[in-house]
Every structure is written in structure tokens, then in C-alpha cells.
PDB file of N, CA and C in Angstrom:
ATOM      1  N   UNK A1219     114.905 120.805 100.282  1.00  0.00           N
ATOM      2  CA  UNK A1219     114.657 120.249 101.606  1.00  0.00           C
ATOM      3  C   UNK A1219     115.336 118.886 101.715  1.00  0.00           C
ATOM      4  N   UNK A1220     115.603 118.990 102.912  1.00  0.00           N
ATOM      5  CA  UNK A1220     116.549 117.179 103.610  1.00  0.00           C
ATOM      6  C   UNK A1220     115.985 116.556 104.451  1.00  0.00           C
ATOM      7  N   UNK A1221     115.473 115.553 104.365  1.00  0.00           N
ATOM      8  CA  UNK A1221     114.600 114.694 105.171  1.00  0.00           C
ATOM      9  C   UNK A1221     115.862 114.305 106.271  1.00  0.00           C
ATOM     10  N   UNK A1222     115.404 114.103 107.791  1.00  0.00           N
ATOM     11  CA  UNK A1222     116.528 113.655 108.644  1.00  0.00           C
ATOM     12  C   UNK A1222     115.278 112.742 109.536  1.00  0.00           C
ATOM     13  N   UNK A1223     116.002 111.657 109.746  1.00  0.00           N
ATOM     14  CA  UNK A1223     115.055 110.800 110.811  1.00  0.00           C
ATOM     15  C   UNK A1223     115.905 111.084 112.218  1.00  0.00           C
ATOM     16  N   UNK A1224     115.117 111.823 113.247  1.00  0.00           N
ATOM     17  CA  UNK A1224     115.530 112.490 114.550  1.00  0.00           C
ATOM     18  C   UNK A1224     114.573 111.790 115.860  1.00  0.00           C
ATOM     19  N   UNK A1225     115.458 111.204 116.931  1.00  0.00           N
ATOM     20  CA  UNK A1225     115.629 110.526 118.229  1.00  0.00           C
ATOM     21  C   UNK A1225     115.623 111.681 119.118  1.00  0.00           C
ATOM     22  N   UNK A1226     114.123 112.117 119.810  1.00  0.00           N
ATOM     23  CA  UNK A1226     114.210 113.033 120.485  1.00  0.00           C
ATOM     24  C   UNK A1226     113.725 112.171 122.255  1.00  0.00           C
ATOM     25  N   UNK A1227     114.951 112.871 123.241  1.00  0.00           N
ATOM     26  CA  UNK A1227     114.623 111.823 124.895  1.00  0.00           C
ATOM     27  C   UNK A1227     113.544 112.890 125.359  1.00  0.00           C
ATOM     28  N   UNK A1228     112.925 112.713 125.627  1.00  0.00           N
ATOM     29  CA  UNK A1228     112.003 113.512 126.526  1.00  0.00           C
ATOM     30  C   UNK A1228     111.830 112.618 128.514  1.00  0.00           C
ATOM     31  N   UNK A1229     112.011 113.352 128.960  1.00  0.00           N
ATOM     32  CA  UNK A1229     112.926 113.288 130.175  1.00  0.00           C
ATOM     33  C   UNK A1229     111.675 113.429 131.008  1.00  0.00           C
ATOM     34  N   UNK A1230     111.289 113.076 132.221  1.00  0.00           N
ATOM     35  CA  UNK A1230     110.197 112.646 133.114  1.00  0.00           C
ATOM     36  C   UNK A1230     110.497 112.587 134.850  1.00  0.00           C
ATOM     37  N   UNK A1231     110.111 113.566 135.710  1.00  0.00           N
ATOM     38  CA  UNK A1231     110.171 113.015 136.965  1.00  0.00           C
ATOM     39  C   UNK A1231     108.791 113.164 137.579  1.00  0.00           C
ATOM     40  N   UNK A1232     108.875 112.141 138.227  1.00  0.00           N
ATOM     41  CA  UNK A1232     107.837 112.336 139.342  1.00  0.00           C
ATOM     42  C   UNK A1232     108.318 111.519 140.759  1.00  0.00           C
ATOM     43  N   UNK A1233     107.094 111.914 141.671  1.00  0.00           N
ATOM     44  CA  UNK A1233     107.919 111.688 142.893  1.00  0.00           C
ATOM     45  C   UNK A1233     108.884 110.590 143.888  1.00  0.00           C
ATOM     46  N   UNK A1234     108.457 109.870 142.437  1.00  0.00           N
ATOM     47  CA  UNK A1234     109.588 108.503 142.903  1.00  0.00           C
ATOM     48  C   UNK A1234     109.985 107.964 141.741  1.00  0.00           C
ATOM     49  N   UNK A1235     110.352 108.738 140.930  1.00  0.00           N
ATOM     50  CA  UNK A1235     110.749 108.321 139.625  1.00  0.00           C
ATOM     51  C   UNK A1235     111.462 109.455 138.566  1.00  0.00           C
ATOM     52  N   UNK A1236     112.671 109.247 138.437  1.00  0.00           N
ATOM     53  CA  UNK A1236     113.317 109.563 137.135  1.00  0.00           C
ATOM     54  C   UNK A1236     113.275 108.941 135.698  1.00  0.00           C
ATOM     55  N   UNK A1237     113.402 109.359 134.573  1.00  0.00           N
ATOM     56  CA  UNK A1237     113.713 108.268 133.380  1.00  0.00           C
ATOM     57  C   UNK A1237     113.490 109.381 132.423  1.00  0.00           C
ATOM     58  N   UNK A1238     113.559 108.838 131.060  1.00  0.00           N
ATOM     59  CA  UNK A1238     113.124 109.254 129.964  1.00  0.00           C
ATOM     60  C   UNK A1238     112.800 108.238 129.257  1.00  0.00           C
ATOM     61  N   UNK A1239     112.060 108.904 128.055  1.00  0.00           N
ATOM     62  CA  UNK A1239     112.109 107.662 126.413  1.00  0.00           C
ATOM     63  C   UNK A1239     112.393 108.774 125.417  1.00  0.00           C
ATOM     64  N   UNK A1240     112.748 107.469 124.288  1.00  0.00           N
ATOM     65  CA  UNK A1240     112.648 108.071 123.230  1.00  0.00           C
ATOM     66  C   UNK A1240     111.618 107.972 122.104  1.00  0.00           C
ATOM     67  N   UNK A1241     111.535 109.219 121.220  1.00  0.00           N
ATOM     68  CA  UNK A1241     110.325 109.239 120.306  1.00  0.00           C
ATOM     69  C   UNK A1241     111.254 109.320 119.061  1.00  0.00           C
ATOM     70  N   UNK A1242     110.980 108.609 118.172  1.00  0.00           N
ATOM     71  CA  UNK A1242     111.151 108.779 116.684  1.00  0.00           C
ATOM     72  C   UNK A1242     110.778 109.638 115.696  1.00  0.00           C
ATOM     73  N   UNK A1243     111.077 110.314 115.199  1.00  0.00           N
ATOM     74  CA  UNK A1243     110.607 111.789 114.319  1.00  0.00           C
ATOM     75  C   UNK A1243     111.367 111.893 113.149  1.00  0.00           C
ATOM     76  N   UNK A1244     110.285 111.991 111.755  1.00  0.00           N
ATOM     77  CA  UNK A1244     110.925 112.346 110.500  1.00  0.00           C
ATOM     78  C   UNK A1244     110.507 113.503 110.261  1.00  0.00           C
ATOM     79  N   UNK A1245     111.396 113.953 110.039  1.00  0.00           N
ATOM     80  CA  UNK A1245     111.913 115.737 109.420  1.00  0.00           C
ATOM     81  C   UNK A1245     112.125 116.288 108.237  1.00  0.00           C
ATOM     82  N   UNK A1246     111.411 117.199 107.668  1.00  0.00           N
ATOM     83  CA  UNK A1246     112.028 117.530 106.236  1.00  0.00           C
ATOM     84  C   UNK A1246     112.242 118.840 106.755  1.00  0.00           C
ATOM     85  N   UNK A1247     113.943 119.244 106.594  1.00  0.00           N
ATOM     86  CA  UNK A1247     113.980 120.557 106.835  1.00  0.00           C
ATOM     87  C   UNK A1247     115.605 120.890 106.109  1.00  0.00           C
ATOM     88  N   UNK A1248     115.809 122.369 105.959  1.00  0.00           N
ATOM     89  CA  UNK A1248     116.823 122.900 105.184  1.00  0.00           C
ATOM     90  C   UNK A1248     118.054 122.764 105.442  1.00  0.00           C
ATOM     91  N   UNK A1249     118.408 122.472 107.193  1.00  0.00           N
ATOM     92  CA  UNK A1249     119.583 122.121 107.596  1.00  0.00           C
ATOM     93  C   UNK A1249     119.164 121.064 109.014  1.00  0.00           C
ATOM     94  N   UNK A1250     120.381 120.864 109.595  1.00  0.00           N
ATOM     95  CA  UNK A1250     120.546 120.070 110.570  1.00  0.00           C
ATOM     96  C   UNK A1250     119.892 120.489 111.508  1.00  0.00           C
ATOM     97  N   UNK A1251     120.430 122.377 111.987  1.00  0.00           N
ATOM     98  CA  UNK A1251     119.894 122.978 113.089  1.00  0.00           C
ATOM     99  C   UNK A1251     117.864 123.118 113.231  1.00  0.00           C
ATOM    100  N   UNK A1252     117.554 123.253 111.718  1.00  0.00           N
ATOM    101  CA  UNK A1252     116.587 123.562 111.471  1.00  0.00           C
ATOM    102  C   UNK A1252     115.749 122.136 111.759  1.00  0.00           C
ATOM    103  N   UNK A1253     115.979 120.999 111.595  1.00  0.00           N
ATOM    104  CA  UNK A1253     115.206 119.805 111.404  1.00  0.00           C
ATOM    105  C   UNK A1253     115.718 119.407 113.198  1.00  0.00           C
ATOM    106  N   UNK A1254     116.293 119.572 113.966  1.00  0.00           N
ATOM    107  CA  UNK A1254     116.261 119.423 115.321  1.00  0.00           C
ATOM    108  C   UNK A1254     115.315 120.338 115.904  1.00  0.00           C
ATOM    109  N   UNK A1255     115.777 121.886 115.712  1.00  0.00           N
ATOM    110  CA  UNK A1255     114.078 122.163 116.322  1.00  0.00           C
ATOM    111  C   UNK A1255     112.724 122.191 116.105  1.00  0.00           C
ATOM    112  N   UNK A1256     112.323 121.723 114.956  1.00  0.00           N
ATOM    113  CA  UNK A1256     111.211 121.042 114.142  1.00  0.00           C
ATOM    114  C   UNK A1256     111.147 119.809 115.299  1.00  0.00           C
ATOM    115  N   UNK A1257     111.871 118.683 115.512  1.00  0.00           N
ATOM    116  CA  UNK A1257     111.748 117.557 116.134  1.00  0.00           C
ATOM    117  C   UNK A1257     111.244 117.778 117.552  1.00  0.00           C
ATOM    118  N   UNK A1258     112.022 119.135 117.885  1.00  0.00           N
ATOM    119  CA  UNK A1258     111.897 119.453 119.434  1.00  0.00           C
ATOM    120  C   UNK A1258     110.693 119.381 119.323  1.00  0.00           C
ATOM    121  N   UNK A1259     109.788 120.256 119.119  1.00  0.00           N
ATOM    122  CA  UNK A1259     108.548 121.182 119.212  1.00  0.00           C
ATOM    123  C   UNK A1259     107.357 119.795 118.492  1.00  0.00           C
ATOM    124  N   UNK A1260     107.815 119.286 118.067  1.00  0.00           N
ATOM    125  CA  UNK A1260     107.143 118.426 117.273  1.00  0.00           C
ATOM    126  C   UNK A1260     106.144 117.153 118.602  1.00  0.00           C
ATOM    127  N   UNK A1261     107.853 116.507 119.137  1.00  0.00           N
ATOM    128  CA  UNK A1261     108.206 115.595 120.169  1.00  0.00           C
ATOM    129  C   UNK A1261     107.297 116.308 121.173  1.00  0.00           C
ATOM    130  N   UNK A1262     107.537 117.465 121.673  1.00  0.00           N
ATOM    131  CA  UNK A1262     106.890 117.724 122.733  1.00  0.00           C
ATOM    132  C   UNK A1262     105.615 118.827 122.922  1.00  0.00           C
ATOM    133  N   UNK A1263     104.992 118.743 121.732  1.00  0.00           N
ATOM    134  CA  UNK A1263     103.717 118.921 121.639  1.00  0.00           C
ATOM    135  C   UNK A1263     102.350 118.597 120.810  1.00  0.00           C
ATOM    136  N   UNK A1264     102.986 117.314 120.349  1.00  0.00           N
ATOM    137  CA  UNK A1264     102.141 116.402 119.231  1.00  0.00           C
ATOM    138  C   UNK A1264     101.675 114.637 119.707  1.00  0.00           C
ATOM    139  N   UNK A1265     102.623 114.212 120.631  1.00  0.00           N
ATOM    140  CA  UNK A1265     103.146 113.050 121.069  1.00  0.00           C
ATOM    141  C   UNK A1265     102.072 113.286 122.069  1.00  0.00           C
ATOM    142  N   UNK A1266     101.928 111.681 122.835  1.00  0.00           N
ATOM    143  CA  UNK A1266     101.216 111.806 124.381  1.00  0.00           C
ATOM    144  C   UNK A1266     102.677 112.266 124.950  1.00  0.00           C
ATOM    145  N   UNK A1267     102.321 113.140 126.130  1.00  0.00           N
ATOM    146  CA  UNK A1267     103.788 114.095 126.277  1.00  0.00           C
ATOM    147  C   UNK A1267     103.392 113.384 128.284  1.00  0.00           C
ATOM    148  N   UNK A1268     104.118 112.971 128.842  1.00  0.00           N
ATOM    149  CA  UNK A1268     103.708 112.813 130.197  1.00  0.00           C
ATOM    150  C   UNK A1268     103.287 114.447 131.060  1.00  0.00           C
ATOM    151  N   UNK A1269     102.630 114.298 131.855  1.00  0.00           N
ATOM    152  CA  UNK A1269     102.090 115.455 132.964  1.00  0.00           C
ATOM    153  C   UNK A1269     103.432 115.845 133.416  1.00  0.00           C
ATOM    154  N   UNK A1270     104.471 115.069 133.927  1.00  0.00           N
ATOM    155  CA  UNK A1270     105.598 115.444 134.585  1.00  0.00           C
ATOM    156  C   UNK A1270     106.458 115.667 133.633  1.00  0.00           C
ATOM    157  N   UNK A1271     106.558 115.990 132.344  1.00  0.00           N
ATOM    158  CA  UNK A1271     107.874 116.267 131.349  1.00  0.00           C
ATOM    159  C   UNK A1271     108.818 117.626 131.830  1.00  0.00           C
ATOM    160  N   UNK A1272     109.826 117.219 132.088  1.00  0.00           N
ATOM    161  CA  UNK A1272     111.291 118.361 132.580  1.00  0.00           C
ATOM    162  C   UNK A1272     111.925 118.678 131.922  1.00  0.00           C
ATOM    163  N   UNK A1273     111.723 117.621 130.289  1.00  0.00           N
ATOM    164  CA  UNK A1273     112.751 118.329 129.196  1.00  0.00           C
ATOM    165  C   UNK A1273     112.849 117.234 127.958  1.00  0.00           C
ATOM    166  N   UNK A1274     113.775 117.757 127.261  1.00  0.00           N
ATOM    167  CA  UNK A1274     113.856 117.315 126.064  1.00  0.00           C
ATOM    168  C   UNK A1274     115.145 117.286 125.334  1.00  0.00           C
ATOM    169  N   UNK A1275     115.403 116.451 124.543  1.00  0.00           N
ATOM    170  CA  UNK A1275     117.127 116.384 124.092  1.00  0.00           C
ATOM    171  C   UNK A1275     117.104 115.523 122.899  1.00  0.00           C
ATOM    172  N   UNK A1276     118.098 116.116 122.039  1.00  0.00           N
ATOM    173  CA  UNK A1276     118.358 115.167 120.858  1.00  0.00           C
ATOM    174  C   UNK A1276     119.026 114.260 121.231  1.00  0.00           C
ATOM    175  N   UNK A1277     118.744 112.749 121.277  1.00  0.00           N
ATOM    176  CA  UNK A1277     119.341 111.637 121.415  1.00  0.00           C
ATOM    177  C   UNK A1277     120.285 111.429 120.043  1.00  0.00           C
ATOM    178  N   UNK A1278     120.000 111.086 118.926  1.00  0.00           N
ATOM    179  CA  UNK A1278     120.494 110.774 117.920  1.00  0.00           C
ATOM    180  C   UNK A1278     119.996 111.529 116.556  1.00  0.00           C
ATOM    181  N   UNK A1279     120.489 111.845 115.260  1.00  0.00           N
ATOM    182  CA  UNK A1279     120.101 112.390 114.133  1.00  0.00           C
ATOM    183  C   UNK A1279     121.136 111.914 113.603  1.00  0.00           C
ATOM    184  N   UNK A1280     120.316 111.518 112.052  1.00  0.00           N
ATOM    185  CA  UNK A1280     120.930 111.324 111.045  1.00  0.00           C
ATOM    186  C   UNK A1280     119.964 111.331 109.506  1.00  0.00           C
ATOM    187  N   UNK A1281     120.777 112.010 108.683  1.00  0.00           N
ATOM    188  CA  UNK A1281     119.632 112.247 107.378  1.00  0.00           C
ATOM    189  C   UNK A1281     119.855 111.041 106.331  1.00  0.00           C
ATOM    190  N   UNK A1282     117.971 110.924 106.023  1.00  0.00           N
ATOM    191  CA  UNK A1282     117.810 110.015 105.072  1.00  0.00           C
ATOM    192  C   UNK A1282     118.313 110.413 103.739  1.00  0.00           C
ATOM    193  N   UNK A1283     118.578 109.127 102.831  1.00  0.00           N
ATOM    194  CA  UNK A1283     118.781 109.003 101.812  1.00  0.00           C
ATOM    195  C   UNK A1283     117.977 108.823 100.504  1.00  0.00           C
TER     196      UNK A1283
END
């Protein structure tokens, strides 16, 4: 296993407002593909997740050392 520290945007509208943030997420997983959707699922159902969430995106990844 490869630990990767993963920057997931989780994306937000409501009716007078666009934006996102980002959440910070450490990953131990077998590959790249594998430790991004770990982050996905992680980010957006573990986190306070807003009422209005529209989505989700890898901002940044990169594996620890």
C-alpha cells in the first residue's frame, strides 16, 4: 500500500451563491486511481458535506514519502 495525501473541491450552489472548498484527505491505497476514489467517497460522505453539494473533483494529489 501507498499512502497519497489527496485535495478533494467539493462544489456548492445555492440560490445566490456558487463556490467550492477544499478538504484534505490521507489515503492508503494500491494505486493513484484507487486512492482518488477512496478520497471521493470519503470527502463526500464522512465530512460536514453542505445540503446544496453539486459535486466533487480532485483538486490536487500527491504521494507521501
Amino acid at each position: 500500500m501507498r499512502k497519497w495525501k489527496v485535495e478533494v473541491g467539493l462544489a456548492y450552489e445555492d440560490d445566490n451563491e456558487r463556490g467550492w472548498e477544499l478538504v484534505a484527505i490521507s489515503v492508503e491505497a494500491v494505486n493513484a486511481t484507487d486512492a482518488e476514489l477512496i478520497a471521493l467517497s470519503r470527502a463526500t460522505t464522512t465530512k460536514p458535506v453542505f445540503d446544496n453539494l453539486v459535486g466533487a473533483f480532485i483538486y490536487h494529489m500527491v504521494e507521501e514519502e
